Amino acid sequence: MTEQSPSPTSRPAAQLVDLALQGGGSHGAFTWGVLDRLLEEPELSIEGISGTSAGAMNAAVMAVGHAEGGNAGARAALERFWKKVSEAAAFSPLQRSPLDVLLGRWSIDQSPAYVAFDLASRLFSPYDMPFGSTNPLEPVLAESIDFTKLASAPIKLFITATNVRTGRPRGFRNAELSPKVLLASACLPSMFQAVEIDGEAYWDGGYSGNPTMTPLVRECVADDIILVGINPVERPGIPKTARDILNRLNEVSFNAVLLKELRMMALLRQVATSGQGEAGHWSRMRIHLIRSDLMVDLGASSKLNAEWAFLKLLQGEGRRAADAFLATHGADLGRHSTLPIDRLLDLA
């Protein structure tokens, strides 16, 4: 008979944790739900957040809301942000077709505008199109986030974007954040022109870290990282359509750096002989994952669907997944990992 873990109520007060938030377009509303549920836990204290793309936006909105009104302020800020995202998307031509609505599908594969856009993106670059230099989220970010307050926000932020010239990640911290930084972290090169910051061009941070874990270890003291997964690492079956193949390639490339960092943590945990210094901190890291099978079932095009009903569905699923994690593994926080990253060494 296996020994049961203690209930979550037995955790020590103010368990310090870091968060790692993946990107994935409107699927970031799942992360909103996860954060909404975690912020209800008085026993958890969030020290730092590493975020990419939609994860970066969730992180910045949450940090400002928390600075202004604590956990309740963070929850309210996140809901306002996603509501504004939905309102901005209401005028987009990328909407579900009547058939998709009738069949209850959240993808927009059958939308004439999406089909035309998908074809055009394979033939032309954003530099050939008049809308390639504008991102509809720019005014939403400016309205939702007081960037002057981020510099002194108690939650440390690490936002990743990919330098186009070098291919390397750049991490932006609280005082460096701006609407351009968040847009750079979410800049898909097939949709938008590269975002220029300090004379350098940047693309989506997912290509170099989705999200990057290193700053959470090097610049934070928490030994627990909760990873909120949006992009499936494993997917059953072999993609056979051109669209499915491209989607799977993007998932693999966006997860590659994260898996390498997790493998490095597993290796350091095996070889570390001392608990001192940075190597010791790497070896002590406890990794946890909150995910949902729903993200595997959703089509790639649904990442562009920002209908309020869809966002609320994802938010509800995020709350459910976080609640299940806390019920099952809440007592493991501060004690041991619940994501078996040592298996990555066997696969290497």
GROMACS .gro file of C-alpha atoms in nm:
model
  348
    1MET     CA    1   0.000   0.000   0.000
    2THR     CA    2   0.150   0.332  -0.107
    3GLU     CA    3   0.189   0.610   0.142
    4GLN     CA    4  -0.035   0.907   0.072
    5SER     CA    5   0.105   1.259   0.062
    6PRO     CA    6  -0.009   1.500   0.332
    7SER     CA    7  -0.291   1.733   0.244
    8PRO     CA    8  -0.204   2.073   0.088
    9THR     CA    9  -0.302   2.242   0.414
   10SER     CA   10   0.004   2.088   0.578
   11ARG     CA   11   0.245   2.293   0.364
   12PRO     CA   12   0.456   2.553   0.544
   13ALA     CA   13   0.330   2.909   0.524
   14ALA     CA   14   0.432   3.120   0.224
   15GLN     CA   15   0.596   2.849   0.017
   16LEU     CA   16   0.823   3.036  -0.226
   17VAL     CA   17   0.783   2.934  -0.592
   18ASP     CA   18   0.881   3.054  -0.938
   19LEU     CA   19   0.662   3.024  -1.246
   20ALA     CA   20   0.761   2.936  -1.603
   21LEU     CA   21   0.492   3.034  -1.855
   22GLN     CA   22   0.489   2.911  -2.213
   23GLY     CA   23   0.349   3.102  -2.507
   24GLY     CA   24   0.079   2.992  -2.749
   25GLY     CA   25  -0.143   3.275  -2.870
   26SER     CA   26  -0.496   3.269  -2.731
   27HIS     CA   27  -0.413   2.938  -2.563
   28GLY     CA   28  -0.244   3.163  -2.308
   29ALA     CA   29  -0.592   3.196  -2.156
   30PHE     CA   30  -0.529   2.849  -2.012
   31THR     CA   31  -0.236   3.000  -1.823
   32TRP     CA   32  -0.465   3.281  -1.709
   33GLY     CA   33  -0.685   3.016  -1.547
   34VAL     CA   34  -0.386   2.846  -1.383
   35LEU     CA   35  -0.264   3.177  -1.239
   36ASP     CA   36  -0.615   3.269  -1.126
   37ARG     CA   37  -0.633   2.949  -0.921
   38LEU     CA   38  -0.278   2.970  -0.782
   39LEU     CA   39  -0.341   3.328  -0.669
   40GLU     CA   40  -0.619   3.199  -0.444
   41GLU     CA   41  -0.362   3.006  -0.240
   42PRO     CA   42  -0.239   3.217   0.055
   43GLU     CA   43   0.033   2.958   0.124
   44LEU     CA   44   0.207   3.032  -0.209
   45SER     CA   45   0.439   3.326  -0.262
   46ILE     CA   46   0.556   3.394  -0.619
   47GLU     CA   47   0.914   3.522  -0.637
   48GLY     CA   48   0.985   3.525  -1.011
   49ILE     CA   49   0.822   3.451  -1.346
   50SER     CA   50   0.986   3.358  -1.674
   51GLY     CA   51   0.752   3.408  -1.967
   52THR     CA   52   0.750   3.396  -2.344
   53SER     CA   53   0.492   3.534  -2.589
   54ALA     CA   54   0.146   3.501  -2.429
   55GLY     CA   55   0.326   3.381  -2.115
   56ALA     CA   56   0.520   3.708  -2.110
   57MET     CA   57   0.199   3.909  -2.133
   58ASN     CA   58   0.036   3.708  -1.856
   59ALA     CA   59   0.346   3.762  -1.642
   60ALA     CA   60   0.359   4.139  -1.692
   61VAL     CA   61  -0.015   4.189  -1.637
   62MET     CA   62  -0.007   3.976  -1.325
   63ALA     CA   63   0.302   4.149  -1.180
   64VAL     CA   64   0.152   4.497  -1.219
   65GLY     CA   65  -0.184   4.389  -1.081
   66HIS     CA   66  -0.010   4.226  -0.785
   67ALA     CA   67   0.196   4.539  -0.719
   68GLU     CA   68  -0.121   4.748  -0.716
   69GLY     CA   69  -0.357   4.521  -0.526
   70GLY     CA   70  -0.195   4.197  -0.415
   71ASN     CA   71  -0.332   3.863  -0.530
   72ALA     CA   72  -0.684   3.999  -0.578
   73GLY     CA   73  -0.547   4.284  -0.788
   74ALA     CA   74  -0.349   4.039  -1.002
   75ARG     CA   75  -0.656   3.824  -1.067
   76ALA     CA   76  -0.865   4.126  -1.164
   77ALA     CA   77  -0.591   4.260  -1.393
   78LEU     CA   78  -0.564   3.930  -1.577
   79GLU     CA   79  -0.937   3.913  -1.641
   80ARG     CA   80  -0.944   4.274  -1.768
   81PHE     CA   81  -0.653   4.203  -2.001
   82TRP     CA   82  -0.807   3.895  -2.161
   83LYS     CA   83  -1.141   4.072  -2.194
   84LYS     CA   84  -0.967   4.350  -2.387
   85VAL     CA   85  -0.790   4.091  -2.605
   86SER     CA   86  -1.128   3.945  -2.693
   87GLU     CA   87  -1.279   4.285  -2.765
   88ALA     CA   88  -0.988   4.376  -2.993
   89ALA     CA   89  -1.025   4.049  -3.182
   90ALA     CA   90  -1.396   4.102  -3.243
   91PHE     CA   91  -1.313   4.308  -3.554
   92SER     CA   92  -1.059   4.061  -3.692
   93PRO     CA   93  -1.148   3.880  -4.016
   94LEU     CA   94  -1.005   3.562  -3.861
   95GLN     CA   95  -1.328   3.423  -3.720
   96ARG     CA   96  -1.482   3.077  -3.703
   97SER     CA   97  -1.687   2.975  -4.004
   98PRO     CA   98  -2.060   2.900  -3.961
   99LEU     CA   99  -1.976   2.530  -4.000
  100ASP     CA  100  -1.719   2.546  -3.719
  101VAL     CA  101  -1.974   2.721  -3.496
  102LEU     CA  102  -2.242   2.466  -3.582
  103LEU     CA  103  -2.014   2.172  -3.504
  104GLY     CA  104  -1.876   2.332  -3.187
  105ARG     CA  105  -1.518   2.347  -3.316
  106TRP     CA  106  -1.291   2.622  -3.184
  107SER     CA  107  -1.044   2.609  -3.474
  108ILE     CA  108  -1.076   2.849  -3.766
  109ASP     CA  109  -0.945   2.610  -4.033
  110GLN     CA  110  -1.259   2.657  -4.244
  111SER     CA  111  -1.257   3.037  -4.223
  112PRO     CA  112  -1.207   3.184  -4.574
  113ALA     CA  113  -0.998   3.465  -4.425
  114TYR     CA  114  -0.775   3.218  -4.242
  115VAL     CA  115  -0.730   2.999  -4.551
  116ALA     CA  116  -0.633   3.308  -4.754
  117PHE     CA  117  -0.399   3.430  -4.480
  118ASP     CA  118  -0.239   3.087  -4.441
  119LEU     CA  119  -0.172   3.066  -4.815
  120ALA     CA  120  -0.043   3.422  -4.834
  121SER     CA  121   0.198   3.365  -4.544
  122ARG     CA  122   0.362   3.083  -4.741
  123LEU     CA  123   0.412   3.304  -5.047
  124PHE     CA  124   0.478   3.648  -4.901
  125SER     CA  125   0.658   3.783  -4.595
  126PRO     CA  126   0.522   4.042  -4.351
  127TYR     CA  127   0.746   4.293  -4.525
  128ASP     CA  128   0.537   4.244  -4.842
  129MET     CA  129   0.209   4.308  -4.662
  130PRO     CA  130   0.078   4.641  -4.528
  131PHE     CA  131  -0.040   4.489  -4.197
  132GLY     CA  132   0.289   4.312  -4.122
  133SER     CA  133   0.426   4.602  -3.918
  134THR     CA  134   0.129   4.631  -3.681
  135ASN     CA  135   0.020   4.403  -3.401
  136PRO     CA  136  -0.339   4.448  -3.276
  137LEU     CA  137  -0.222   4.370  -2.923
  138GLU     CA  138  -0.007   4.684  -2.899
  139PRO     CA  139  -0.287   4.919  -2.780
  140VAL     CA  140  -0.420   4.645  -2.551
  141LEU     CA  141  -0.083   4.617  -2.378
  142ALA     CA  142  -0.051   4.994  -2.346
  143GLU     CA  143  -0.396   5.013  -2.183
  144SER     CA  144  -0.353   4.709  -1.958
  145ILE     CA  145  -0.003   4.756  -1.814
  146ASP     CA  146   0.150   5.050  -1.631
  147PHE     CA  147   0.510   4.982  -1.733
  148THR     CA  148   0.646   5.246  -1.496
  149LYS     CA  149   0.535   5.027  -1.205
  150LEU     CA  150   0.706   4.714  -1.334
  151ALA     CA  151   1.053   4.839  -1.243
  152SER     CA  152   0.970   4.827  -0.871
  153ALA     CA  153   0.722   4.539  -0.881
  154PRO     CA  154   0.809   4.279  -0.614
  155ILE     CA  155   0.772   3.988  -0.858
  156LYS     CA  156   1.084   3.945  -1.073
  157LEU     CA  157   1.012   3.910  -1.444
  158PHE     CA  158   1.227   3.748  -1.712
  159ILE     CA  159   1.088   3.793  -2.062
  160THR     CA  160   1.255   3.615  -2.353
  161ALA     CA  161   1.284   3.730  -2.715
  162THR     CA  162   1.504   3.585  -2.992
  163ASN     CA  163   1.772   3.803  -3.149
  164VAL     CA  164   1.724   3.764  -3.526
  165ARG     CA  165   2.090   3.836  -3.606
  166THR     CA  166   2.251   3.601  -3.354
  167GLY     CA  167   1.970   3.350  -3.298
  168ARG     CA  168   2.032   3.380  -2.925
  169PRO     CA  169   1.780   3.460  -2.653
  170ARG     CA  170   1.775   3.793  -2.478
  171GLY     CA  171   1.619   3.816  -2.136
  172PHE     CA  172   1.445   4.141  -2.046
  173ARG     CA  173   1.392   4.221  -1.680
  174ASN     CA  174   1.140   4.444  -1.501
  175ALA     CA  175   1.301   4.782  -1.565
  176GLU     CA  176   1.356   4.701  -1.934
  177LEU     CA  177   0.998   4.603  -2.014
  178SER     CA  178   0.781   4.797  -2.257
  179PRO     CA  179   0.504   4.719  -2.507
  180LYS     CA  180   0.775   4.664  -2.771
  181VAL     CA  181   0.950   4.404  -2.556
  182LEU     CA  182   0.631   4.204  -2.504
  183LEU     CA  183   0.546   4.231  -2.874
  184ALA     CA  184   0.898   4.113  -2.960
  185SER     CA  185   0.854   3.811  -2.734
  186ALA     CA  186   0.537   3.725  -2.931
  187CYS     CA  187   0.658   3.818  -3.279
  188LEU     CA  188   0.595   3.528  -3.515
  189PRO     CA  189   0.809   3.598  -3.823
  190SER     CA  190   0.544   3.468  -4.062
  191MET     CA  191   0.290   3.719  -3.930
  192PHE     CA  192   0.478   4.031  -3.819
  193GLN     CA  193   0.792   4.222  -3.902
  194ALA     CA  194   1.071   4.185  -3.650
  195VAL     CA  195   1.052   4.423  -3.354
  196GLU     CA  196   1.354   4.652  -3.321
  197ILE     CA  197   1.488   4.723  -2.971
  198ASP     CA  198   1.818   4.901  -2.906
  199GLY     CA  199   1.917   4.863  -3.269
  200GLU     CA  200   1.858   4.486  -3.278
  201ALA     CA  201   1.571   4.296  -3.437
  202TYR     CA  202   1.378   4.036  -3.237
  203TRP     CA  203   1.140   3.747  -3.307
  204ASP     CA  204   0.929   3.528  -3.083
  205GLY     CA  205   1.113   3.411  -2.772
  206GLY     CA  206   0.980   3.061  -2.822
  207TYR     CA  207   1.257   2.987  -3.070
  208SER     CA  208   1.525   3.029  -2.803
  209GLY     CA  209   1.339   2.955  -2.479
  210ASN     CA  210   0.973   2.871  -2.424
  211PRO     CA  211   1.028   2.978  -2.154
  212THR     CA  212   1.391   2.997  -2.043
  213MET     CA  213   1.454   2.849  -1.699
  214THR     CA  214   1.809   2.973  -1.638
  215PRO     CA  215   1.731   3.317  -1.487
  216LEU     CA  216   1.487   3.162  -1.241
  217VAL     CA  217   1.775   2.954  -1.104
  218ARG     CA  218   2.050   3.215  -1.126
  219GLU     CA  219   1.857   3.518  -0.998
  220CYS     CA  220   1.594   3.373  -0.764
  221VAL     CA  221   1.625   3.180  -0.440
  222ALA     CA  222   1.313   2.963  -0.472
  223ASP     CA  223   1.389   2.594  -0.528
  224ASP     CA  224   1.047   2.514  -0.680
  225ILE     CA  225   0.950   2.601  -1.037
  226ILE     CA  226   0.596   2.543  -1.161
  227LEU     CA  227   0.595   2.510  -1.539
  228VAL     CA  228   0.263   2.585  -1.710
  229GLY     CA  229   0.265   2.385  -2.032
  230ILE     CA  230   0.074   2.491  -2.341
  231ASN     CA  231   0.272   2.335  -2.625
  232PRO     CA  232   0.247   1.954  -2.614
  233VAL     CA  233   0.582   1.778  -2.587
  234GLU     CA  234   0.433   1.452  -2.707
  235ARG     CA  235   0.157   1.411  -2.964
  236PRO     CA  236   0.010   1.078  -3.075
  237GLY     CA  237   0.017   0.977  -3.440
  238ILE     CA  238   0.210   1.110  -3.737
  239PRO     CA  239   0.105   1.445  -3.887
  240LYS     CA  240   0.031   1.400  -4.256
  241THR     CA  241  -0.127   1.720  -4.381
  242ALA     CA  242   0.097   2.018  -4.462
  243ARG     CA  243  -0.071   2.224  -4.190
  244ASP     CA  244  -0.033   1.953  -3.923
  245ILE     CA  245   0.332   1.893  -4.017
  246LEU     CA  246   0.412   2.263  -3.984
  247ASN     CA  247   0.231   2.280  -3.652
  248ARG     CA  248   0.426   1.984  -3.514
  249LEU     CA  249   0.755   2.131  -3.635
  250ASN     CA  250   0.674   2.450  -3.446
  251GLU     CA  251   0.589   2.254  -3.130
  252VAL     CA  252   0.914   2.058  -3.148
  253SER     CA  253   1.128   2.367  -3.206
  254PHE     CA  254   0.950   2.568  -2.937
  255ASN     CA  255   1.004   2.291  -2.680
  256ALA     CA  256   1.363   2.205  -2.774
  257VAL     CA  257   1.549   2.460  -2.558
  258LEU     CA  258   1.322   2.400  -2.259
  259LEU     CA  259   1.388   2.027  -2.274
  260LYS     CA  260   1.763   2.090  -2.291
  261GLU     CA  261   1.749   2.308  -1.980
  262LEU     CA  262   1.547   2.045  -1.795
  263ARG     CA  263   1.799   1.781  -1.903
  264MET     CA  264   2.081   1.998  -1.766
  265MET     CA  265   1.898   2.025  -1.433
  266ALA     CA  266   1.861   1.649  -1.422
  267LEU     CA  267   2.230   1.600  -1.499
  268LEU     CA  268   2.344   1.846  -1.232
  269ARG     CA  269   2.114   1.679  -0.985
  270GLN     CA  270   2.288   1.347  -1.053
  271VAL     CA  271   2.649   1.467  -1.041
  272ALA     CA  272   2.632   1.736  -0.772
  273THR     CA  273   2.832   1.640  -0.467
  274SER     CA  274   2.781   1.962  -0.276
  275GLY     CA  275   2.480   2.175  -0.210
  276GLN     CA  276   2.682   2.496  -0.227
  277GLY     CA  277   2.694   2.766  -0.494
  278GLU     CA  278   2.510   2.794  -0.823
  279ALA     CA  279   2.564   2.430  -0.920
  280GLY     CA  280   2.411   2.330  -0.590
  281HIS     CA  281   2.109   2.547  -0.657
  282TRP     CA  282   2.066   2.387  -1.000
  283SER     CA  283   2.083   2.043  -0.842
  284ARG     CA  284   1.824   2.131  -0.576
  285MET     CA  285   1.564   2.261  -0.819
  286ARG     CA  286   1.226   2.095  -0.789
  287ILE     CA  287   1.023   2.103  -1.111
  288HIS     CA  288   0.647   2.075  -1.137
  289LEU     CA  289   0.416   2.080  -1.438
  290ILE     CA  290   0.058   2.195  -1.483
  291ARG     CA  291  -0.089   2.089  -1.816
  292SER     CA  292  -0.410   1.963  -1.976
  293ASP     CA  293  -0.494   1.708  -2.245
  294LEU     CA  294  -0.728   1.968  -2.392
  295MET     CA  295  -0.426   2.154  -2.533
  296VAL     CA  296  -0.338   1.843  -2.737
  297ASP     CA  297  -0.688   1.820  -2.881
  298LEU     CA  298  -0.710   2.184  -2.993
  299GLY     CA  299  -0.610   2.267  -3.349
  300ALA     CA  300  -0.321   2.504  -3.415
  301SER     CA  301  -0.547   2.763  -3.580
  302SER     CA  302  -0.744   2.799  -3.255
  303LYS     CA  303  -0.446   2.994  -3.119
  304LEU     CA  304  -0.581   3.282  -3.329
  305ASN     CA  305  -0.934   3.247  -3.193
  306ALA     CA  306  -0.993   3.505  -2.922
  307GLU     CA  307  -1.370   3.473  -2.880
  308TRP     CA  308  -1.463   3.541  -2.519
  309ALA     CA  309  -1.645   3.207  -2.489
  310PHE     CA  310  -1.329   3.026  -2.602
  311LEU     CA  311  -1.103   3.224  -2.369
  312LYS     CA  312  -1.335   3.151  -2.077
  313LEU     CA  313  -1.335   2.782  -2.168
  314LEU     CA  314  -0.955   2.780  -2.158
  315GLN     CA  315  -0.950   2.978  -1.836
  316GLY     CA  316  -1.187   2.731  -1.675
  317GLU     CA  317  -0.968   2.442  -1.791
  318GLY     CA  318  -0.662   2.618  -1.649
  319ARG     CA  319  -0.832   2.658  -1.311
  320ARG     CA  320  -0.935   2.291  -1.317
  321ALA     CA  321  -0.581   2.177  -1.403
  322ALA     CA  322  -0.427   2.394  -1.129
  323ASP     CA  323  -0.681   2.272  -0.878
  324ALA     CA  324  -0.601   1.911  -0.967
  325PHE     CA  325  -0.229   1.982  -0.932
  326LEU     CA  326  -0.273   2.138  -0.589
  327ALA     CA  327  -0.492   1.853  -0.470
  328THR     CA  328  -0.247   1.589  -0.594
  329HIS     CA  329   0.092   1.755  -0.553
  330GLY     CA  330   0.038   2.061  -0.335
  331ALA     CA  331   0.208   1.894  -0.040
  332ASP     CA  332   0.511   1.813  -0.259
  333LEU     CA  333   0.599   2.181  -0.305
  334GLY     CA  334   0.910   2.254  -0.102
  335ARG     CA  335   0.986   1.881  -0.075
  336HIS     CA  336   1.052   1.710  -0.408
  337SER     CA  337   0.991   1.734  -0.781
  338THR     CA  338   0.672   1.601  -0.934
  339LEU     CA  339   0.797   1.621  -1.296
  340PRO     CA  340   1.035   1.326  -1.357
  341ILE     CA  341   1.301   1.516  -1.553
  342ASP     CA  342   1.557   1.238  -1.487
  343ARG     CA  343   1.389   1.043  -1.766
  344LEU     CA  344   1.531   1.298  -2.011
  345LEU     CA  345   1.877   1.158  -1.938
  346ASP     CA  346   1.761   0.812  -2.042
  347LEU     CA  347   1.630   0.952  -2.370
  348ALA     CA  348   1.946   1.151  -2.449
   0.00000   0.00000   0.00000
